[in-house]
């Protein structure tokens, strides 16, 4: 998290040197009518570097070729026009084309679906041979260079008194060839990796051999794992290109005609081989994200030689003003094809209009592939994960970097590393760094100790009343091997102190080996989901809903062990005690209260995943994303007879979480949990079906269910969410510009309850009576259905949830009561691209 905070600050006040790259951007129009001229060829004179104008006559080009000093525009029926460009700089080139003297009509290019069908069919037939990922094995070296830049920085920051000491950074301004907007370079990184691939089994991994990031301490660089080539991989031979969780249809997929119109512009000779130049554009009525660009296809082997893909505007994509991919493939001596170069450009912005002056972040990434080898099957490490970082990767010499780069850096580019170090020594930078780090992590670190989390400093609830809280933890400045955490809180209504202490001992960060010892006394909500709004913080206080809080003391020892990247396990011993109160009654059948009940638990957990991206902090490991289901097995047992009021049981559970895409119709998230309880237990130890008593969204709970409404000792829960990503609303003219997205929700709970655990049946052995309103689910499953709209102002989601079953419940005394909330409206915030 701290490295993320540093990256944010580098965007706010960092700097870099502009590369000596010649960049051009412009339009091609008819000199007489002013209409755009699509498909005009634009290229640097004396080179093979060029592109065709799109349907609106726009084009962009950039190159490091020192011979690129003149730009040429030509099209059959028009006079050829040449325009000088500034070498190593940005030039705006707007061509106004005149018809030739014989007054020939301008060239007209029409889509020919018959030829395109044949071409796409041939590409598909040769896909197995031409797609590098379908090779049985390969290894290769990859050089990766990434840069982050700030647009409109000079306009916004100039004149700000507190930034005067950073004024020299504007000497390094450059201009984007894609948008034509000036930008200030802010961060640069370089890495050299070795990538390995096998198709049987389908697996990839890589080793980061060398890495450096401007402004990051080499001894504490946790971003190295994200600087290789495994993340944001681009392969146009796949049906869909996934970037930032957005699915773009590949223009060479067999069903490409569903999304694009194609135009065969020309037939070229490239490296002595006949090559088709094909322009493609999204079809009218396509509301999902799509590309606009051109590609070169080898006419003999139907392989991609190069492809230029720019995101179509208006495709219901958030935070991305521009997104461009340029990929090149090369033909090897054995007549097969392999990656050559992969360039990506992304302009992240709050405002998506071209005329906006809001500061945005430009990210660029270039991969250069070399030394492909297909002879021996590489050894794929299935234990330590897909990305390994060599211990000395952050300590390579300048001589090493000069030897491995495919092209030399300019002196200004080299200066970025020491310039960022200079800016980090400025007092203002330290203040900004501390502010951002506090916002991101929740703790204000003051040397070896941090205070927080700030969201929990003040809260209130119906049990404790007003609840001030102070928490501290030791920071990494004290140790990266151990961390102490503690908190103290007080309730003005119950007049009780709560508090806790914990110690984390990190034996290994990769793979994870960690021991946590914890002791605390606090209040919890039994039967709640995992949403943040049900935790003890200021947000849950404002929208607390129907709370039924229970004081609990816990003493636990937890050990986490990562056997392999795909297999994580933990073991925990915990002594817990739950205390009765007016919201959580624990009544015997004779009407007396037991005061409290206890468990003496052993909890074993095993988690299985595949190809999952993981972010490893110093003490926290965060599971980011996988395209495959994640399976979790939980085994919990409690032994009775060790303490007063304790109970014994065995509770096995199986959970499956899966996020899968259904392009172009959006993405689904599915959560399934099943379990049973062996033994006779008091009602707080039953499975209390997760409820959400607020109007705030909690995707882990039932929206129309109250706390303590249903209990089971054998159960299955299924939660399904689907986002259509504007698939339908994007086709309605009046709604299309709003970029709204359709949401569907289905939630189901099935459960049974043995008589011995049913607290509504006296004389059957249940230790405690159920609280008022609690029943078993019965034979009919509990079902909620919902529909909603998301992406309102790009952040807000509103769902209407309808309780389909159990709208009227028959109580043990024969009375029938109506559900308190037969329907509800949930509101939430979601950040999506």
PDB file of C-alpha atoms in Angstrom, residues 595-786:
ATOM      1  CA  UNK A 595     -25.117 -15.096  30.774  1.00  0.00           C
ATOM      2  CA  UNK A 596     -22.563 -16.346  28.268  1.00  0.00           C
ATOM      3  CA  UNK A 597     -21.484 -19.341  26.224  1.00  0.00           C
ATOM      4  CA  UNK A 598     -18.054 -20.421  25.035  1.00  0.00           C
ATOM      5  CA  UNK A 599     -16.316 -22.401  22.299  1.00  0.00           C
ATOM      6  CA  UNK A 600     -12.875 -24.013  22.244  1.00  0.00           C
ATOM      7  CA  UNK A 601     -12.167 -24.118  18.525  1.00  0.00           C
ATOM      8  CA  UNK A 602      -9.695 -25.601  16.118  1.00  0.00           C
ATOM      9  CA  UNK A 603     -10.136 -24.171  12.618  1.00  0.00           C
ATOM     10  CA  UNK A 604      -8.389 -25.593   9.531  1.00  0.00           C
ATOM     11  CA  UNK A 605      -8.696 -23.924   6.150  1.00  0.00           C
ATOM     12  CA  UNK A 606      -7.428 -24.910   2.693  1.00  0.00           C
ATOM     13  CA  UNK A 607      -7.758 -22.568  -0.287  1.00  0.00           C
ATOM     14  CA  UNK A 608      -7.292 -23.743  -3.887  1.00  0.00           C
ATOM     15  CA  UNK A 609      -6.968 -21.383  -6.868  1.00  0.00           C
ATOM     16  CA  UNK A 610      -5.397 -21.292 -10.326  1.00  0.00           C
ATOM     17  CA  UNK A 611      -3.310 -18.581 -12.008  1.00  0.00           C
ATOM     18  CA  UNK A 612      -4.311 -16.050  -9.382  1.00  0.00           C
ATOM     19  CA  UNK A 613      -2.730 -12.606  -9.199  1.00  0.00           C
ATOM     20  CA  UNK A 614      -1.550 -11.824  -5.675  1.00  0.00           C
ATOM     21  CA  UNK A 615      -0.325  -8.561  -4.174  1.00  0.00           C
ATOM     22  CA  UNK A 616       2.152  -9.210  -1.379  1.00  0.00           C
ATOM     23  CA  UNK A 617       2.541  -6.491   1.202  1.00  0.00           C
ATOM     24  CA  UNK A 618       4.831  -6.688   4.201  1.00  0.00           C
ATOM     25  CA  UNK A 619       2.167  -8.334   6.413  1.00  0.00           C
ATOM     26  CA  UNK A 620      -0.953  -8.521   4.228  1.00  0.00           C
ATOM     27  CA  UNK A 621      -1.410 -10.725   1.172  1.00  0.00           C
ATOM     28  CA  UNK A 622      -4.271  -9.670  -1.088  1.00  0.00           C
ATOM     29  CA  UNK A 623      -5.797 -12.023  -3.654  1.00  0.00           C
ATOM     30  CA  UNK A 624      -6.463  -9.896  -6.727  1.00  0.00           C
ATOM     31  CA  UNK A 625      -7.898 -11.843  -9.659  1.00  0.00           C
ATOM     32  CA  UNK A 626      -8.220 -15.178 -11.375  1.00  0.00           C
ATOM     33  CA  UNK A 627     -10.304 -16.421 -14.297  1.00  0.00           C
ATOM     34  CA  UNK A 628     -10.936 -19.726 -12.548  1.00  0.00           C
ATOM     35  CA  UNK A 629     -13.096 -20.769  -9.576  1.00  0.00           C
ATOM     36  CA  UNK A 630     -11.553 -20.489  -6.116  1.00  0.00           C
ATOM     37  CA  UNK A 631     -12.390 -23.350  -3.749  1.00  0.00           C
ATOM     38  CA  UNK A 632     -12.132 -23.084   0.033  1.00  0.00           C
ATOM     39  CA  UNK A 633     -12.550 -25.904   2.571  1.00  0.00           C
ATOM     40  CA  UNK A 634     -13.170 -24.941   6.206  1.00  0.00           C
ATOM     41  CA  UNK A 635     -13.165 -27.460   9.052  1.00  0.00           C
ATOM     42  CA  UNK A 636     -14.096 -26.095  12.475  1.00  0.00           C
ATOM     43  CA  UNK A 637     -14.401 -28.145  15.635  1.00  0.00           C
ATOM     44  CA  UNK A 638     -15.062 -27.232  19.242  1.00  0.00           C
ATOM     45  CA  UNK A 639     -14.431 -29.364  22.342  1.00  0.00           C
ATOM     46  CA  UNK A 640     -16.785 -29.149  25.333  1.00  0.00           C
ATOM     47  CA  UNK A 641     -16.036 -29.626  29.004  1.00  0.00           C
ATOM     48  CA  UNK A 642     -12.972 -27.376  29.223  1.00  0.00           C
ATOM     49  CA  UNK A 643     -14.659 -24.189  30.432  1.00  0.00           C
ATOM     50  CA  UNK A 644     -17.936 -23.075  31.928  1.00  0.00           C
ATOM     51  CA  UNK A 645     -20.749 -22.869  29.390  1.00  0.00           C
ATOM     52  CA  UNK A 646     -18.775 -24.302  26.467  1.00  0.00           C
ATOM     53  CA  UNK A 647     -20.208 -26.477  23.708  1.00  0.00           C
ATOM     54  CA  UNK A 648     -18.846 -29.045  21.285  1.00  0.00           C
ATOM     55  CA  UNK A 649     -19.526 -29.453  17.551  1.00  0.00           C
ATOM     56  CA  UNK A 650     -17.960 -30.172  14.162  1.00  0.00           C
ATOM     57  CA  UNK A 651     -18.639 -27.789  11.261  1.00  0.00           C
ATOM     58  CA  UNK A 652     -17.323 -28.610   7.729  1.00  0.00           C
ATOM     59  CA  UNK A 653     -17.921 -26.048   4.940  1.00  0.00           C
ATOM     60  CA  UNK A 654     -17.170 -25.811   1.221  1.00  0.00           C
ATOM     61  CA  UNK A 655     -17.128 -22.469  -0.612  1.00  0.00           C
ATOM     62  CA  UNK A 656     -16.723 -21.621  -4.295  1.00  0.00           C
ATOM     63  CA  UNK A 657     -16.129 -18.105  -5.646  1.00  0.00           C
ATOM     64  CA  UNK A 658     -15.954 -17.518  -9.383  1.00  0.00           C
ATOM     65  CA  UNK A 659     -15.868 -14.367 -11.456  1.00  0.00           C
ATOM     66  CA  UNK A 660     -16.335 -15.184 -15.126  1.00  0.00           C
ATOM     67  CA  UNK A 661     -16.903 -13.172 -18.290  1.00  0.00           C
ATOM     68  CA  UNK A 662     -19.617 -13.717 -20.885  1.00  0.00           C
ATOM     69  CA  UNK A 663     -18.437 -11.362 -23.643  1.00  0.00           C
ATOM     70  CA  UNK A 664     -19.910  -9.248 -25.022  1.00  0.00           C
ATOM     71  CA  UNK A 665     -22.785  -9.562 -22.504  1.00  0.00           C
ATOM     72  CA  UNK A 666     -20.816  -8.628 -19.399  1.00  0.00           C
ATOM     73  CA  UNK A 667     -19.490 -10.405 -16.348  1.00  0.00           C
ATOM     74  CA  UNK A 668     -20.904 -12.644 -13.613  1.00  0.00           C
ATOM     75  CA  UNK A 669     -19.867 -13.275 -10.021  1.00  0.00           C
ATOM     76  CA  UNK A 670     -20.990 -16.474  -8.316  1.00  0.00           C
ATOM     77  CA  UNK A 671     -20.619 -17.393  -4.643  1.00  0.00           C
ATOM     78  CA  UNK A 672     -21.747 -20.795  -3.315  1.00  0.00           C
ATOM     79  CA  UNK A 673     -21.374 -21.958   0.276  1.00  0.00           C
ATOM     80  CA  UNK A 674     -22.517 -25.281   1.741  1.00  0.00           C
ATOM     81  CA  UNK A 675     -22.017 -26.759   5.162  1.00  0.00           C
ATOM     82  CA  UNK A 676     -23.415 -28.694   8.079  1.00  0.00           C
ATOM     83  CA  UNK A 677     -23.089 -28.764  11.872  1.00  0.00           C
ATOM     84  CA  UNK A 678     -22.610 -32.093  13.646  1.00  0.00           C
ATOM     85  CA  UNK A 679     -23.761 -31.923  17.234  1.00  0.00           C
ATOM     86  CA  UNK A 680     -26.333 -30.152  19.401  1.00  0.00           C
ATOM     87  CA  UNK A 681     -25.495 -26.470  19.820  1.00  0.00           C
ATOM     88  CA  UNK A 682     -27.116 -23.290  21.190  1.00  0.00           C
ATOM     89  CA  UNK A 683     -28.576 -20.974  18.565  1.00  0.00           C
ATOM     90  CA  UNK A 684     -25.595 -18.517  18.313  1.00  0.00           C
ATOM     91  CA  UNK A 685     -23.482 -21.447  17.056  1.00  0.00           C
ATOM     92  CA  UNK A 686     -25.943 -22.375  14.284  1.00  0.00           C
ATOM     93  CA  UNK A 687     -25.537 -21.026  10.768  1.00  0.00           C
ATOM     94  CA  UNK A 688     -27.328 -17.683  10.987  1.00  0.00           C
ATOM     95  CA  UNK A 689     -28.105 -16.777   7.409  1.00  0.00           C
ATOM     96  CA  UNK A 690     -26.293 -13.567   6.470  1.00  0.00           C
ATOM     97  CA  UNK A 691     -28.518 -10.503   6.617  1.00  0.00           C
ATOM     98  CA  UNK A 692     -28.167  -6.852   5.690  1.00  0.00           C
ATOM     99  CA  UNK A 693     -30.457  -4.563   7.641  1.00  0.00           C
ATOM    100  CA  UNK A 694     -29.317  -1.382   5.874  1.00  0.00           C
ATOM    101  CA  UNK A 695     -30.048   0.111   2.466  1.00  0.00           C
ATOM    102  CA  UNK A 696     -26.370  -0.027   1.613  1.00  0.00           C
ATOM    103  CA  UNK A 697     -25.146  -2.771  -0.693  1.00  0.00           C
ATOM    104  CA  UNK A 698     -23.522  -5.847   0.829  1.00  0.00           C
ATOM    105  CA  UNK A 699     -22.923  -8.519  -1.804  1.00  0.00           C
ATOM    106  CA  UNK A 700     -22.246 -11.170   0.843  1.00  0.00           C
ATOM    107  CA  UNK A 701     -25.675 -10.921   2.536  1.00  0.00           C
ATOM    108  CA  UNK A 702     -29.412 -11.056   1.852  1.00  0.00           C
ATOM    109  CA  UNK A 703     -30.871  -7.590   1.399  1.00  0.00           C
ATOM    110  CA  UNK A 704     -34.443  -8.205   2.628  1.00  0.00           C
ATOM    111  CA  UNK A 705     -33.538 -10.502   5.518  1.00  0.00           C
ATOM    112  CA  UNK A 706     -33.289  -9.342   9.141  1.00  0.00           C
ATOM    113  CA  UNK A 707     -30.588 -10.347  11.581  1.00  0.00           C
ATOM    114  CA  UNK A 708     -31.481 -13.568  13.474  1.00  0.00           C
ATOM    115  CA  UNK A 709     -34.387 -14.282  11.125  1.00  0.00           C
ATOM    116  CA  UNK A 710     -33.366 -17.748   9.870  1.00  0.00           C
ATOM    117  CA  UNK A 711     -31.057 -20.423  11.301  1.00  0.00           C
ATOM    118  CA  UNK A 712     -29.939 -23.799   9.901  1.00  0.00           C
ATOM    119  CA  UNK A 713     -27.611 -26.640  10.796  1.00  0.00           C
ATOM    120  CA  UNK A 714     -27.342 -27.843   7.182  1.00  0.00           C
ATOM    121  CA  UNK A 715     -27.392 -25.262   4.398  1.00  0.00           C
ATOM    122  CA  UNK A 716     -26.564 -24.166   0.865  1.00  0.00           C
ATOM    123  CA  UNK A 717     -26.272 -20.496  -0.076  1.00  0.00           C
ATOM    124  CA  UNK A 718     -25.904 -19.175  -3.635  1.00  0.00           C
ATOM    125  CA  UNK A 719     -25.364 -15.529  -4.589  1.00  0.00           C
ATOM    126  CA  UNK A 720     -25.217 -14.517  -8.273  1.00  0.00           C
ATOM    127  CA  UNK A 721     -24.545 -11.072  -9.680  1.00  0.00           C
ATOM    128  CA  UNK A 722     -24.361 -10.176 -13.359  1.00  0.00           C
ATOM    129  CA  UNK A 723     -23.367  -6.903 -14.978  1.00  0.00           C
ATOM    130  CA  UNK A 724     -24.402  -6.535 -18.643  1.00  0.00           C
ATOM    131  CA  UNK A 725     -22.059  -3.559 -19.108  1.00  0.00           C
ATOM    132  CA  UNK A 726     -24.614  -1.542 -21.072  1.00  0.00           C
ATOM    133  CA  UNK A 727     -25.356  -4.338 -23.550  1.00  0.00           C
ATOM    134  CA  UNK A 728     -29.033  -3.312 -23.797  1.00  0.00           C
ATOM    135  CA  UNK A 729     -29.165   0.306 -22.609  1.00  0.00           C
ATOM    136  CA  UNK A 730     -26.286   1.190 -24.894  1.00  0.00           C
ATOM    137  CA  UNK A 731     -28.525   0.544 -27.891  1.00  0.00           C
ATOM    138  CA  UNK A 732     -31.182   3.076 -26.816  1.00  0.00           C
ATOM    139  CA  UNK A 733     -30.298   6.470 -28.362  1.00  0.00           C
ATOM    140  CA  UNK A 734     -31.506   8.657 -25.492  1.00  0.00           C
ATOM    141  CA  UNK A 735     -29.750   6.545 -22.853  1.00  0.00           C
ATOM    142  CA  UNK A 736     -26.579   5.612 -24.710  1.00  0.00           C
ATOM    143  CA  UNK A 737     -24.660   8.750 -23.750  1.00  0.00           C
ATOM    144  CA  UNK A 738     -25.326   8.148 -20.048  1.00  0.00           C
ATOM    145  CA  UNK A 739     -23.231   4.927 -20.149  1.00  0.00           C
ATOM    146  CA  UNK A 740     -25.585   3.186 -17.734  1.00  0.00           C
ATOM    147  CA  UNK A 741     -25.154  -0.525 -17.057  1.00  0.00           C
ATOM    148  CA  UNK A 742     -27.759  -3.195 -16.314  1.00  0.00           C
ATOM    149  CA  UNK A 743     -27.483  -5.357 -13.201  1.00  0.00           C
ATOM    150  CA  UNK A 744     -29.206  -8.631 -12.312  1.00  0.00           C
ATOM    151  CA  UNK A 745     -29.128 -10.289  -8.892  1.00  0.00           C
ATOM    152  CA  UNK A 746     -30.342 -13.665  -7.620  1.00  0.00           C
ATOM    153  CA  UNK A 747     -29.841 -14.883  -4.034  1.00  0.00           C
ATOM    154  CA  UNK A 748     -30.914 -18.244  -2.682  1.00  0.00           C
ATOM    155  CA  UNK A 749     -30.669 -19.942   0.707  1.00  0.00           C
ATOM    156  CA  UNK A 750     -31.748 -23.487   1.422  1.00  0.00           C
ATOM    157  CA  UNK A 751     -31.457 -24.906   4.917  1.00  0.00           C
ATOM    158  CA  UNK A 752     -32.749 -27.547   7.277  1.00  0.00           C
ATOM    159  CA  UNK A 753     -32.747 -27.737  11.077  1.00  0.00           C
ATOM    160  CA  UNK A 754     -32.840 -30.863  13.203  1.00  0.00           C
ATOM    161  CA  UNK A 755     -35.325 -30.876  16.080  1.00  0.00           C
ATOM    162  CA  UNK A 756     -32.456 -31.144  18.573  1.00  0.00           C
ATOM    163  CA  UNK A 757     -31.184 -27.724  17.429  1.00  0.00           C
ATOM    164  CA  UNK A 758     -34.577 -26.072  16.903  1.00  0.00           C
ATOM    165  CA  UNK A 759     -35.017 -23.488  19.625  1.00  0.00           C
ATOM    166  CA  UNK A 760     -38.733 -23.151  18.884  1.00  0.00           C
ATOM    167  CA  UNK A 761     -39.498 -26.753  19.947  1.00  0.00           C
ATOM    168  CA  UNK A 762     -39.421 -27.325  23.722  1.00  0.00           C
ATOM    169  CA  UNK A 763     -38.560 -30.810  24.884  1.00  0.00           C
ATOM    170  CA  UNK A 764     -36.398 -31.817  21.897  1.00  0.00           C
ATOM    171  CA  UNK A 765     -33.027 -30.976  23.456  1.00  0.00           C
ATOM    172  CA  UNK A 766     -32.192 -27.533  22.049  1.00  0.00           C
ATOM    173  CA  UNK A 767     -29.966 -25.866  24.697  1.00  0.00           C
ATOM    174  CA  UNK A 768     -31.488 -22.365  24.267  1.00  0.00           C
ATOM    175  CA  UNK A 769     -34.714 -20.802  23.080  1.00  0.00           C
ATOM    176  CA  UNK A 770     -34.611 -18.916  19.791  1.00  0.00           C
ATOM    177  CA  UNK A 771     -34.880 -15.112  19.993  1.00  0.00           C
ATOM    178  CA  UNK A 772     -38.206 -13.635  18.925  1.00  0.00           C
ATOM    179  CA  UNK A 773     -38.667 -13.871  15.164  1.00  0.00           C
ATOM    180  CA  UNK A 774     -36.091 -16.609  14.495  1.00  0.00           C
ATOM    181  CA  UNK A 775     -37.288 -19.730  12.667  1.00  0.00           C
ATOM    182  CA  UNK A 776     -36.020 -22.476  10.390  1.00  0.00           C
ATOM    183  CA  UNK A 777     -36.288 -21.986   6.631  1.00  0.00           C
ATOM    184  CA  UNK A 778     -38.563 -24.973   6.172  1.00  0.00           C
ATOM    185  CA  UNK A 779     -39.078 -26.775   2.904  1.00  0.00           C
ATOM    186  CA  UNK A 780     -39.197 -23.675   0.705  1.00  0.00           C
ATOM    187  CA  UNK A 781     -35.845 -22.002  -0.091  1.00  0.00           C
ATOM    188  CA  UNK A 782     -35.439 -18.322   0.635  1.00  0.00           C
ATOM    189  CA  UNK A 783     -35.110 -16.402  -2.659  1.00  0.00           C
ATOM    190  CA  UNK A 784     -34.377 -12.770  -3.516  1.00  0.00           C
ATOM    191  CA  UNK A 785     -34.345 -11.349  -7.040  1.00  0.00           C
ATOM    192  CA  UNK A 786     -33.077  -7.955  -8.012  1.00  0.00           C
TER     193      UNK A 786
END
